[in-house]
PDB file of C-alpha atoms in Angstrom:
ATOM      1  CA  MET A1262     229.946 -71.943-181.115  1.00 50.00           C
ATOM      2  CA  LEU A1263     231.031 -74.699-179.070  1.00 49.00           C
ATOM      3  CA  PHE A1264     234.615 -74.278-180.234  1.00 50.00           C
ATOM      4  CA  ARG A1265     234.492 -70.507-179.301  1.00 57.00           C
ATOM      5  CA  PHE A1266     233.323 -71.300-175.982  1.00 49.00           C
ATOM      6  CA  ALA A1267     235.915 -73.906-175.273  1.00 52.00           C
ATOM      7  CA  VAL A1268     238.715 -71.699-176.492  1.00 50.00           C
ATOM      8  CA  ALA A1269     237.342 -68.923-174.249  1.00 52.00           C
ATOM      9  CA  ALA A1270     237.134 -71.230-171.262  1.00 49.00           C
ATOM     10  CA  GLY A1271     240.567 -72.578-172.079  1.00 48.00           C
ATOM     11  CA  LEU A1272     242.122 -69.070-172.207  1.00 47.00           C
ATOM     12  CA  ALA A1273     240.185 -68.020-169.003  1.00 48.00           C
ATOM     13  CA  ALA A1274     241.574 -71.029-167.219  1.00 46.00           C
ATOM     14  CA  LEU A1275     245.104 -70.227-168.331  1.00 46.00           C
ATOM     15  CA  ALA A1276     244.616 -66.541-167.291  1.00 46.00           C
ATOM     16  CA  MET A1277     243.348 -67.439-163.705  1.00 47.00           C
ATOM     17  CA  PRO A1278     246.702 -68.731-162.289  1.00 43.00           C
ATOM     18  CA  ALA A1279     248.440 -65.651-163.959  1.00 45.00           C
ATOM     19  CA  LEU A1280     246.012 -63.275-162.323  1.00 47.00           C
ATOM     20  CA  ALA A1281     246.270 -65.076-159.055  1.00 48.00           C
ATOM     21  CA  ALA A1282     250.004 -64.950-159.100  1.00 50.00           C
ATOM     22  CA  ASP A1283     249.974 -61.176-159.661  1.00 67.00           C
ATOM     23  CA  GLN A1284     247.178 -60.379-157.137  1.00 93.00           C
ATOM     24  CA  VAL A1285     248.808 -57.843-154.587  1.00 96.00           C
ATOM     25  CA  GLU A1286     246.007 -55.011-154.332  1.00 96.00           C
ATOM     26  CA  LYS A1287     244.554 -56.734-151.426  1.00 96.00           C
ATOM     27  CA  ALA A1288     246.236 -58.598-148.576  1.00 97.00           C
ATOM     28  CA  PRO A1289     247.218 -61.207-148.426  1.00 97.00           C
ATOM     29  CA  PRO A1290     249.219 -60.919-151.786  1.00 97.00           C
ATOM     30  CA  ALA A1291     249.348 -64.037-153.874  1.00 95.00           C
ATOM     31  CA  GLY A1292     252.676 -65.837-154.390  1.00 92.00           C
ATOM     32  CA  SER A1293     255.577 -66.336-151.978  1.00 95.00           C
ATOM     33  CA  TYR A1294     254.821 -63.340-149.907  1.00 97.00           C
ATOM     34  CA  LYS A1295     254.784 -63.961-146.076  1.00 97.00           C
ATOM     35  CA  LYS A1296     253.486 -61.546-143.412  1.00 97.00           C
ATOM     36  CA  VAL A1297     256.525 -59.907-141.926  1.00 97.00           C
ATOM     37  CA  SER A1298     255.185 -60.221-138.255  1.00 96.00           C
ATOM     38  CA  GLU A1299     255.112 -64.022-138.688  1.00 96.00           C
ATOM     39  CA  LEU A1300     258.716 -64.000-140.020  1.00 96.00           C
ATOM     40  CA  VAL A1301     260.268 -62.061-137.357  1.00 95.00           C
ATOM     41  CA  LYS A1302     259.131 -60.443-134.007  1.00 95.00           C
ATOM     42  CA  LEU A1303     257.781 -57.034-135.130  1.00 95.00           C
ATOM     43  CA  PRO A1304     254.349 -55.484-134.601  1.00 95.00           C
ATOM     44  CA  ASP A1305     251.564 -56.725-136.974  1.00 96.00           C
ATOM     45  CA  PHE A1306     251.025 -53.184-138.036  1.00 96.00           C
ATOM     46  CA  LEU A1307     253.658 -50.586-138.092  1.00 96.00           C
ATOM     47  CA  PRO A1308     252.629 -46.940-137.763  1.00 95.00           C
ATOM     48  CA  GLY A1309     253.618 -45.130-140.926  1.00 95.00           C
ATOM     49  CA  LEU A1310     254.083 -48.189-142.992  1.00 96.00           C
ATOM     50  CA  GLY A1311     251.128 -50.374-142.203  1.00 97.00           C
ATOM     51  CA  GLN A1312     250.919 -54.251-142.316  1.00 98.00           C
ATOM     52  CA  LEU A1313     253.899 -55.640-144.275  1.00 97.00           C
ATOM     53  CA  TYR A1314     254.425 -58.854-146.469  1.00 98.00           C
ATOM     54  CA  VAL A1315     257.688 -59.847-148.096  1.00 97.00           C
ATOM     55  CA  ASP A1316     259.113 -62.886-149.970  1.00 97.00           C
ATOM     56  CA  PRO A1317     261.777 -64.024-147.621  1.00 96.00           C
ATOM     57  CA  LYS A1318     264.168 -64.748-150.537  1.00 96.00           C
ATOM     58  CA  THR A1319     264.222 -61.100-151.386  1.00 96.00           C
ATOM     59  CA  LEU A1320     265.399 -59.890-147.860  1.00 94.00           C
ATOM     60  CA  PRO A1321     266.609 -57.269-146.971  1.00 95.00           C
ATOM     61  CA  ALA A1322     265.859 -55.268-150.107  1.00 97.00           C
ATOM     62  CA  GLY A1323     262.286 -56.572-150.740  1.00 97.00           C
ATOM     63  CA  PRO A1324     259.970 -55.495-152.080  1.00 97.00           C
ATOM     64  CA  PHE A1325     257.746 -55.302-149.058  1.00 98.00           C
ATOM     65  CA  LEU A1326     254.043 -54.795-149.832  1.00 98.00           C
ATOM     66  CA  ALA A1327     252.430 -52.436-147.244  1.00 98.00           C
ATOM     67  CA  TYR A1328     248.700 -52.492-146.613  1.00 98.00           C
ATOM     68  CA  ASP A1329     246.092 -50.618-144.628  1.00 98.00           C
ATOM     69  CA  ARG A1330     243.973 -51.739-141.940  1.00 97.00           C
ATOM     70  CA  ASP A1331     241.383 -52.600-144.609  1.00 97.00           C
ATOM     71  CA  GLY A1332     243.953 -54.816-146.477  1.00 97.00           C
ATOM     72  CA  ARG A1333     244.408 -52.420-149.347  1.00 97.00           C
ATOM     73  CA  LEU A1334     247.821 -51.913-150.844  1.00 98.00           C
ATOM     74  CA  VAL A1335     249.211 -48.341-150.052  1.00 98.00           C
ATOM     75  CA  SER A1336     253.032 -48.912-150.856  1.00 98.00           C
ATOM     76  CA  THR A1337     255.840 -50.991-152.028  1.00 98.00           C
ATOM     77  CA  VAL A1338     258.819 -50.589-149.700  1.00 98.00           C
ATOM     78  CA  TYR A1339     262.626 -51.324-150.322  1.00 98.00           C
ATOM     79  CA  MET A1340     264.961 -51.566-147.506  1.00 97.00           C
ATOM     80  CA  LEU A1341     268.594 -50.880-148.632  1.00 97.00           C
ATOM     81  CA  PRO A1342     271.329 -51.226-145.998  1.00 96.00           C
ATOM     82  CA  ILE A1343     273.464 -48.122-145.688  1.00 95.00           C
ATOM     83  CA  GLU A1344     276.688 -49.975-145.844  1.00 94.00           C
ATOM     84  CA  ASP A1345     275.537 -51.609-149.243  1.00 96.00           C
ATOM     85  CA  LEU A1346     274.590 -48.072-150.694  1.00 96.00           C
ATOM     86  CA  SER A1347     278.139 -46.838-149.996  1.00 95.00           C
ATOM     87  CA  ASN A1348     279.738 -50.063-151.329  1.00 96.00           C
ATOM     88  CA  LYS A1349     280.963 -49.419-154.973  1.00 96.00           C
ATOM     89  CA  ASP A1350     280.939 -53.014-155.664  1.00 96.00           C
ATOM     90  CA  LYS A1351     277.266 -53.620-154.485  1.00 96.00           C
ATOM     91  CA  ARG A1352     274.069 -53.127-156.645  1.00 95.00           C
ATOM     92  CA  PHE A1353     270.420 -53.493-156.218  1.00 96.00           C
ATOM     93  CA  ASP A1354     269.193 -54.374-159.682  1.00 95.00           C
ATOM     94  CA  ASP A1355     265.976 -55.632-161.125  1.00 95.00           C
ATOM     95  CA  LEU A1356     263.880 -55.223-157.962  1.00 97.00           C
ATOM     96  CA  ALA A1357     260.359 -56.369-158.485  1.00 96.00           C
ATOM     97  CA  ALA A1358     257.837 -53.498-158.536  1.00 96.00           C
ATOM     98  CA  PRO A1359     254.439 -55.435-158.441  1.00 95.00           C
ATOM     99  CA  GLY A1360     252.311 -52.526-157.154  1.00 95.00           C
ATOM    100  CA  GLY A1361     251.708 -50.654-160.289  1.00 92.00           C
ATOM    101  CA  ARG A1362     250.863 -46.988-160.379  1.00 96.00           C
ATOM    102  CA  VAL A1363     253.157 -44.775-158.002  1.00 97.00           C
ATOM    103  CA  ASP A1364     251.893 -41.519-156.886  1.00 98.00           C
ATOM    104  CA  HIS A1365     255.033 -40.290-155.138  1.00 98.00           C
ATOM    105  CA  VAL A1366     258.119 -41.554-153.551  1.00 98.00           C
ATOM    106  CA  ASP A1367     259.607 -41.014-150.010  1.00 97.00           C
ATOM    107  CA  VAL A1368     263.277 -42.063-149.074  1.00 97.00           C
ATOM    108  CA  TYR A1369     264.443 -41.781-145.520  1.00 97.00           C
ATOM    109  CA  PHE A1370     266.838 -43.334-142.928  1.00 96.00           C
ATOM    110  CA  ASN A1371     265.811 -46.293-140.660  1.00 96.00           C
ATOM    111  CA  ALA A1372     267.814 -47.317-137.565  1.00 95.00           C
ATOM    112  CA  GLY A1373     266.865 -50.924-138.235  1.00 94.00           C
ATOM    113  CA  HIS A1374     264.315 -53.533-136.909  1.00 93.00           C
ATOM    114  CA  PRO A1375     264.355 -57.350-136.739  1.00 92.00           C
ATOM    115  CA  GLY A1376     264.553 -58.569-140.326  1.00 90.00           C
ATOM    116  CA  VAL A1377     266.733 -55.743-141.392  1.00 92.00           C
ATOM    117  CA  GLU A1378     268.840 -55.260-138.528  1.00 90.00           C
ATOM    118  CA  LYS A1379     271.401 -52.776-139.867  1.00 89.00           C
ATOM    119  CA  PRO A1380     270.645 -49.249-140.458  1.00 94.00           C
ATOM    120  CA  HIS A1381     269.115 -48.868-143.782  1.00 96.00           C
ATOM    121  CA  ALA A1382     267.056 -46.523-146.257  1.00 97.00           C
ATOM    122  CA  HIS A1383     263.458 -47.006-146.737  1.00 97.00           C
ATOM    123  CA  VAL A1384     262.472 -46.285-150.392  1.00 98.00           C
ATOM    124  CA  ILE A1385     258.728 -46.095-150.371  1.00 98.00           C
ATOM    125  CA  LEU A1386     256.702 -46.095-153.640  1.00 98.00           C
ATOM    126  CA  TRP A1387     253.384 -44.826-152.519  1.00 98.00           C
ATOM    127  CA  HIS A1388     250.419 -46.168-154.590  1.00 98.00           C
ATOM    128  CA  VAL A1389     248.012 -43.681-152.780  1.00 98.00           C
ATOM    129  CA  SER A1390     248.174 -39.740-152.458  1.00 97.00           C
ATOM    130  CA  LYS A1391     249.916 -37.847-149.831  1.00 96.00           C
ATOM    131  CA  THR A1392     246.648 -37.377-148.029  1.00 95.00           C
ATOM    132  CA  ASP A1393     245.979 -41.030-148.152  1.00 96.00           C
ATOM    133  CA  GLU A1394     249.315 -41.970-146.307  1.00 96.00           C
ATOM    134  CA  GLY A1395     247.096 -41.171-143.257  1.00 94.00           C
ATOM    135  CA  ARG A1396     245.514 -44.730-143.853  1.00 95.00           C
ATOM    136  CA  VAL A1397     248.704 -46.172-142.199  1.00 96.00           C
ATOM    137  CA  ALA A1398     249.799 -43.339-140.015  1.00 94.00           C
ATOM    138  CA  LYS A1399     248.512 -44.969-136.727  1.00 90.00           C
TER     139      LYS A1399
ATOM    140  CA  MET B 101     271.977 -61.000-110.718  1.00 55.00           C
ATOM    141  CA  THR B 102     268.552 -62.311-110.511  1.00 51.00           C
ATOM    142  CA  PRO B 103     266.646 -62.427-113.650  1.00 51.00           C
ATOM    143  CA  THR B 104     262.813 -62.446-113.825  1.00 50.00           C
ATOM    144  CA  ARG B 105     260.303 -63.665-116.322  1.00 45.00           C
ATOM    145  CA  ARG B 106     260.059 -61.405-119.459  1.00 51.00           C
ATOM    146  CA  GLY B 107     256.839 -60.217-121.061  1.00 39.00           C
ATOM    147  CA  ILE B 108     253.545 -59.538-119.469  1.00 35.00           C
ATOM    148  CA  LEU B 109     254.827 -61.511-116.462  1.00 34.00           C
ATOM    149  CA  GLY B 110     257.810 -59.155-115.943  1.00 36.00           C
ATOM    150  CA  LEU B 111     256.244 -56.559-113.521  1.00 35.00           C
ATOM    151  CA  GLY B 112     254.621 -59.336-111.645  1.00 35.00           C
ATOM    152  CA  ALA B 113     257.923 -61.182-111.295  1.00 37.00           C
ATOM    153  CA  ALA B 114     259.620 -58.015-110.161  1.00 38.00           C
ATOM    154  CA  ALA B 115     256.898 -57.390-107.543  1.00 37.00           C
ATOM    155  CA  LEU B 116     257.330 -61.098-106.426  1.00 36.00           C
ATOM    156  CA  ALA B 117     261.061 -60.726-106.402  1.00 38.00           C
ATOM    157  CA  ALA B 118     260.971 -57.664-104.059  1.00 37.00           C
ATOM    158  CA  PRO B 119     260.227 -59.472-100.819  1.00 35.00           C
ATOM    159  CA  PHE B 120     262.786 -62.202-101.698  1.00 34.00           C
ATOM    160  CA  LEU B 121     265.584 -59.490-102.037  1.00 37.00           C
ATOM    161  CA  ALA B 122     264.324 -57.700 -98.902  1.00 36.00           C
ATOM    162  CA  GLY B 123     264.429 -60.901 -96.904  1.00 37.00           C
ATOM    163  CA  ARG B 124     267.995 -61.477 -98.053  1.00 45.00           C
ATOM    164  CA  ALA B 125     268.984 -57.946 -97.290  1.00 45.00           C
ATOM    165  CA  GLY B 126     267.282 -57.750 -94.059  1.00 51.00           C
ATOM    166  CA  ALA B 127     265.694 -54.480 -95.092  1.00 61.00           C
ATOM    167  CA  ALA B 128     262.959 -53.117 -97.591  1.00 68.00           C
ATOM    168  CA  ALA B 129     264.058 -53.652-101.313  1.00 70.00           C
ATOM    169  CA  PRO B 130     264.640 -50.400-103.186  1.00 79.00           C
ATOM    170  CA  PRO B 131     261.726 -49.924-105.700  1.00 85.00           C
ATOM    171  CA  PRO B 132     262.319 -50.952-109.340  1.00 91.00           C
ATOM    172  CA  VAL B 133     263.559 -48.606-111.714  1.00 96.00           C
ATOM    173  CA  GLU B 134     262.121 -48.176-115.297  1.00 97.00           C
ATOM    174  CA  ILE B 135     264.096 -47.755-118.478  1.00 98.00           C
ATOM    175  CA  LEU B 136     261.936 -47.182-121.591  1.00 98.00           C
ATOM    176  CA  MET B 137     262.764 -48.327-125.144  1.00 98.00           C
ATOM    177  CA  ARG B 138     261.782 -45.610-127.439  1.00 97.00           C
ATOM    178  CA  GLY B 139     261.899 -44.605-131.090  1.00 95.00           C
ATOM    179  CA  ASN B 140     260.650 -41.696-133.306  1.00 94.00           C
ATOM    180  CA  ALA B 141     257.870 -42.013-135.760  1.00 90.00           C
ATOM    181  CA  ASP B 142     259.906 -42.971-138.961  1.00 92.00           C
ATOM    182  CA  GLY B 143     262.368 -45.301-137.027  1.00 93.00           C
ATOM    183  CA  SER B 144     265.238 -43.080-137.742  1.00 95.00           C
ATOM    184  CA  GLN B 145     266.295 -42.876-134.111  1.00 95.00           C
ATOM    185  CA  VAL B 146     265.986 -45.387-131.222  1.00 97.00           C
ATOM    186  CA  TRP B 147     267.160 -45.013-127.769  1.00 98.00           C
ATOM    187  CA  PHE B 148     267.002 -46.199-124.156  1.00 98.00           C
ATOM    188  CA  ASP B 149     265.414 -43.549-121.724  1.00 98.00           C
ATOM    189  CA  PRO B 150     267.288 -43.059-119.577  1.00 98.00           C
ATOM    190  CA  VAL B 151     270.645 -44.156-121.108  1.00 98.00           C
ATOM    191  CA  GLY B 152     272.378 -44.111-117.925  1.00 98.00           C
ATOM    192  CA  ILE B 153     271.226 -44.827-114.275  1.00 98.00           C
ATOM    193  CA  LEU B 154     272.626 -45.418-110.869  1.00 97.00           C
ATOM    194  CA  VAL B 155     270.922 -48.169-108.790  1.00 97.00           C
ATOM    195  CA  ARG B 156     271.380 -49.797-105.435  1.00 95.00           C
ATOM    196  CA  PRO B 157     272.789 -53.469-105.197  1.00 95.00           C
ATOM    197  CA  GLY B 158     269.603 -55.782-105.406  1.00 93.00           C
ATOM    198  CA  GLN B 159     267.496 -53.002-106.960  1.00 94.00           C
ATOM    199  CA  ALA B 160     265.325 -54.365-109.874  1.00 95.00           C
ATOM    200  CA  VAL B 161     265.519 -52.663-113.380  1.00 97.00           C
ATOM    201  CA  ARG B 162     262.506 -53.008-115.585  1.00 98.00           C
ATOM    202  CA  TRP B 163     262.834 -52.298-119.298  1.00 98.00           C
ATOM    203  CA  VAL B 164     259.346 -51.457-121.167  1.00 98.00           C
ATOM    204  CA  ASN B 165     259.160 -51.061-124.921  1.00 98.00           C
ATOM    205  CA  ARG B 166     257.197 -47.845-125.601  1.00 97.00           C
ATOM    206  CA  ASP B 167     258.015 -47.819-129.362  1.00 96.00           C
ATOM    207  CA  PRO B 168     254.838 -48.485-131.167  1.00 94.00           C
ATOM    208  CA  GLY B 169     256.588 -49.408-134.443  1.00 93.00           C
ATOM    209  CA  ASN B 170     259.608 -51.481-133.373  1.00 95.00           C
ATOM    210  CA  SER B 171     260.939 -54.410-131.447  1.00 96.00           C
ATOM    211  CA  HIS B 172     263.836 -54.056-128.940  1.00 97.00           C
ATOM    212  CA  THR B 173     266.066 -56.070-126.633  1.00 98.00           C
ATOM    213  CA  ALA B 174     267.928 -55.291-123.440  1.00 98.00           C
ATOM    214  CA  THR B 175     270.989 -57.415-123.864  1.00 98.00           C
ATOM    215  CA  ALA B 176     274.067 -57.545-121.574  1.00 98.00           C
ATOM    216  CA  TYR B 177     277.444 -57.099-123.136  1.00 97.00           C
ATOM    217  CA  HIS B 178     278.803 -60.686-122.602  1.00 97.00           C
ATOM    218  CA  PRO B 179     280.414 -63.325-124.548  1.00 96.00           C
ATOM    219  CA  ALA B 180     277.392 -65.552-123.990  1.00 97.00           C
ATOM    220  CA  ASN B 181     275.207 -62.905-125.940  1.00 97.00           C
ATOM    221  CA  LEU B 182     276.040 -63.062-129.598  1.00 94.00           C
ATOM    222  CA  ASP B 183     279.833 -63.295-128.663  1.00 95.00           C
ATOM    223  CA  HIS B 184     280.055 -59.876-127.538  1.00 96.00           C
ATOM    224  CA  PRO B 185     282.760 -58.402-125.276  1.00 95.00           C
ATOM    225  CA  LEU B 186     282.539 -58.605-121.677  1.00 96.00           C
ATOM    226  CA  ARG B 187     281.255 -55.222-120.258  1.00 96.00           C
ATOM    227  CA  ILE B 188     279.450 -56.233-116.979  1.00 97.00           C
ATOM    228  CA  PRO B 189     281.043 -57.335-113.908  1.00 96.00           C
ATOM    229  CA  ALA B 190     282.865 -60.740-114.275  1.00 94.00           C
ATOM    230  CA  ALA B 191     280.987 -62.269-111.301  1.00 95.00           C
ATOM    231  CA  ALA B 192     277.403 -61.106-112.779  1.00 95.00           C
ATOM    232  CA  ALA B 193     275.463 -63.360-114.786  1.00 94.00           C
ATOM    233  CA  PRO B 194     274.287 -62.054-118.264  1.00 97.00           C
ATOM    234  CA  TRP B 195     270.760 -61.580-119.446  1.00 98.00           C
ATOM    235  CA  ASN B 196     268.993 -61.258-122.706  1.00 98.00           C
ATOM    236  CA  SER B 197     265.543 -60.048-122.875  1.00 98.00           C
ATOM    237  CA  ASP B 198     264.878 -61.462-126.607  1.00 96.00           C
ATOM    238  CA  TYR B 199     262.658 -59.287-128.585  1.00 96.00           C
ATOM    239  CA  LEU B 200     260.203 -57.180-126.793  1.00 98.00           C
ATOM    240  CA  LEU B 201     257.043 -56.093-128.886  1.00 97.00           C
ATOM    241  CA  PRO B 202     255.468 -52.757-127.923  1.00 96.00           C
ATOM    242  CA  ASP B 203     254.352 -52.615-124.203  1.00 97.00           C
ATOM    243  CA  GLU B 204     256.077 -55.672-123.257  1.00 98.00           C
ATOM    244  CA  ASP B 205     258.607 -55.704-120.558  1.00 98.00           C
ATOM    245  CA  PHE B 206     261.509 -57.392-118.856  1.00 98.00           C
ATOM    246  CA  SER B 207     263.102 -57.255-115.394  1.00 97.00           C
ATOM    247  CA  VAL B 208     266.421 -58.256-113.873  1.00 97.00           C
ATOM    248  CA  ALA B 209     267.572 -57.617-110.307  1.00 94.00           C
ATOM    249  CA  LEU B 210     271.364 -56.626-110.217  1.00 95.00           C
ATOM    250  CA  THR B 211     273.085 -57.811-107.089  1.00 94.00           C
ATOM    251  CA  VAL B 212     276.814 -57.612-108.064  1.00 96.00           C
ATOM    252  CA  GLU B 213     278.278 -54.024-107.789  1.00 97.00           C
ATOM    253  CA  GLY B 214     279.977 -52.549-110.892  1.00 97.00           C
ATOM    254  CA  THR B 215     279.019 -51.050-114.191  1.00 97.00           C
ATOM    255  CA  TYR B 216     276.878 -52.876-116.614  1.00 97.00           C
ATOM    256  CA  ASP B 217     276.791 -51.899-120.350  1.00 97.00           C
ATOM    257  CA  TYR B 218     273.911 -53.386-122.471  1.00 98.00           C
ATOM    258  CA  PHE B 219     272.668 -53.045-125.999  1.00 98.00           C
ATOM    259  CA  CYS B 220     269.561 -53.658-128.082  1.00 97.00           C
ATOM    260  CA  VAL B 221     270.359 -56.454-130.689  1.00 95.00           C
ATOM    261  CA  PRO B 222     268.888 -55.082-133.818  1.00 94.00           C
ATOM    262  CA  HIS B 223     269.994 -51.405-132.885  1.00 95.00           C
ATOM    263  CA  GLU B 224     273.524 -51.674-131.431  1.00 95.00           C
ATOM    264  CA  HIS B 225     274.853 -50.147-134.861  1.00 93.00           C
ATOM    265  CA  ALA B 226     272.543 -47.417-134.490  1.00 94.00           C
ATOM    266  CA  GLY B 227     273.827 -46.640-131.046  1.00 95.00           C
ATOM    267  CA  MET B 228     271.009 -47.923-128.881  1.00 97.00           C
ATOM    268  CA  VAL B 229     272.890 -48.958-125.672  1.00 98.00           C
ATOM    269  CA  GLY B 230     272.764 -48.037-122.121  1.00 98.00           C
ATOM    270  CA  ARG B 231     274.785 -48.204-118.980  1.00 97.00           C
ATOM    271  CA  ILE B 232     273.793 -49.139-115.310  1.00 98.00           C
ATOM    272  CA  VAL B 233     276.067 -48.486-112.418  1.00 97.00           C
ATOM    273  CA  VAL B 234     275.124 -50.691-109.348  1.00 97.00           C
ATOM    274  CA  GLY B 235     276.688 -49.251-106.337  1.00 96.00           C
ATOM    275  CA  HIS B 236     280.204 -48.493-106.966  1.00 95.00           C
ATOM    276  CA  PRO B 237     281.237 -48.578-110.486  1.00 95.00           C
ATOM    277  CA  GLY B 238     284.545 -50.848-110.157  1.00 90.00           C
ATOM    278  CA  ALA B 239     287.087 -51.105-112.880  1.00 87.00           C
ATOM    279  CA  ALA B 240     286.400 -50.114-116.560  1.00 83.00           C
ATOM    280  CA  PRO B 241     286.026 -53.054-118.858  1.00 82.00           C
ATOM    281  CA  PRO B 242     289.508 -53.964-120.565  1.00 77.00           C
ATOM    282  CA  GLY B 243     289.916 -52.880-124.026  1.00 76.00           C
ATOM    283  CA  GLY B 244     287.866 -49.928-123.839  1.00 84.00           C
ATOM    284  CA  THR B 245     285.188 -49.454-126.646  1.00 87.00           C
ATOM    285  CA  ALA B 246     287.441 -50.250-129.473  1.00 86.00           C
ATOM    286  CA  ALA B 247     285.466 -53.608-130.239  1.00 90.00           C
ATOM    287  CA  LEU B 248     282.143 -51.804-130.516  1.00 94.00           C
ATOM    288  CA  PRO B 249     280.359 -50.221-133.420  1.00 94.00           C
ATOM    289  CA  GLU B 250     281.277 -46.618-133.625  1.00 93.00           C
ATOM    290  CA  GLU B 251     277.629 -45.409-133.002  1.00 94.00           C
ATOM    291  CA  ALA B 252     277.485 -47.689-129.940  1.00 96.00           C
ATOM    292  CA  ALA B 253     280.796 -46.586-128.419  1.00 96.00           C
ATOM    293  CA  ARG B 254     279.715 -42.776-128.766  1.00 95.00           C
ATOM    294  CA  ALA B 255     276.529 -43.325-127.027  1.00 96.00           C
ATOM    295  CA  PHE B 256     277.447 -44.373-123.440  1.00 96.00           C
ATOM    296  CA  PRO B 257     277.267 -41.763-120.854  1.00 96.00           C
ATOM    297  CA  ALA B 258     280.374 -41.286-118.606  1.00 95.00           C
ATOM    298  CA  VAL B 259     280.391 -43.235-115.301  1.00 96.00           C
ATOM    299  CA  GLU B 260     281.147 -39.927-113.558  1.00 97.00           C
ATOM    300  CA  GLU B 261     278.197 -38.292-114.945  1.00 97.00           C
ATOM    301  CA  ILE B 262     275.976 -41.158-113.882  1.00 97.00           C
ATOM    302  CA  LEU B 263     277.322 -40.998-110.451  1.00 97.00           C
ATOM    303  CA  ARG B 264     276.992 -37.055-110.285  1.00 97.00           C
ATOM    304  CA  ARG B 265     273.360 -37.007-111.518  1.00 97.00           C
ATOM    305  CA  GLY B 266     271.904 -40.409-110.674  1.00 97.00           C
ATOM    306  CA  ILE B 267     269.855 -40.447-114.022  1.00 97.00           C
ATOM    307  CA  VAL B 268     271.306 -39.564-117.411  1.00 97.00           C
ATOM    308  CA  ARG B 269     268.990 -38.870-120.248  1.00 95.00           C
ATOM    309  CA  ARG B 270     270.259 -38.421-123.770  1.00 86.00           C
ATOM    310  CA  ALA B 271     271.303 -35.121-125.001  1.00 74.00           C
TER     311      ALA B 271
END
C-alpha cells in the first residue's frame, strides 16, 4: 500500500511540471510565452485577435496564442511574411501547435504591426466556433 | 520646425506652442491641422487621413492614432530616421513620433517652407506615407522615389493636387 502510494505520488510529481509546461488554455500560458504588448508597443487587446502571447524566439511566425477578455484561449495565430511565402528557398516547418482542437481556420493579409513589421499573412487556427469569435471582436 | 511633446501631452503642447508662434509671426497662429492614423478591422489596410495637406508656415500638424488595433508612427523621410532618403526641406529638422498607441497623438509645427514626405515605420512597405506642403512646395527631392518601397512610392499624392485641393484624402 505504502509502495503504491509512493509510486503514485512520484508519478504525480513527475507529471506536474509536464502539465504546467503544456498549460495554454488559460492566460498566461506556461513556458517561454511573453505578452506581446510587453515585448513591442501594441495595444494589450487587439480587436479581432484578442490578447496575444508569443515565445520571442519564434518570431515572426509564432505561434501566437490569443485569449479573450476572460483569459480563455480562442486561437493560435501564425504570422508569415509575404516575401517569405513567395521565396522558393524559404519554408516554415514544424511550427508548434499547442492549442489542441481546431474548429476552423482563417487566412488573411495583414499590413504589418510592431513585432512583425513587414506585410504578412495571418493564419488563424480557431479553437472556438465561428460564433464564439465574437469574444475577441471588440 | 518646432517639435512638441508626444502622447497625451501632444495637444497641450500644440496649444502652448500657438502663442509662441503667434508672437514670432506678429499675428495669430493658424489653427493646427489634424491627420488621423487609420486601419481597417483586420489590419489589411492602413493609411494617413488626409494623405496630403497644404499648411501655412508655422502651422502645427497633429497626428492622432484612431486605429484601435495597431500602433503607428509619423516619421520624416530623413537620413536621421532609419537611414531613409531626405524628402523634407534641407533646412528643416526631422521628426519621429515613435510608436503611438490608439488615441495617442504627436505634434510638430512646420516653419520651413517646402514639401515634407513622411512615413509610418512599421507600415512603409504597406504604403502608409503622407505628404505635407508648407507654403510653397519648393524643389522635388533629388532621386525621385526610386529608393522607396514600391507601395510607398505609389501612395504619395501629387504636389499639384495638394496645392489645388488643399486636402487630399486617399482614393
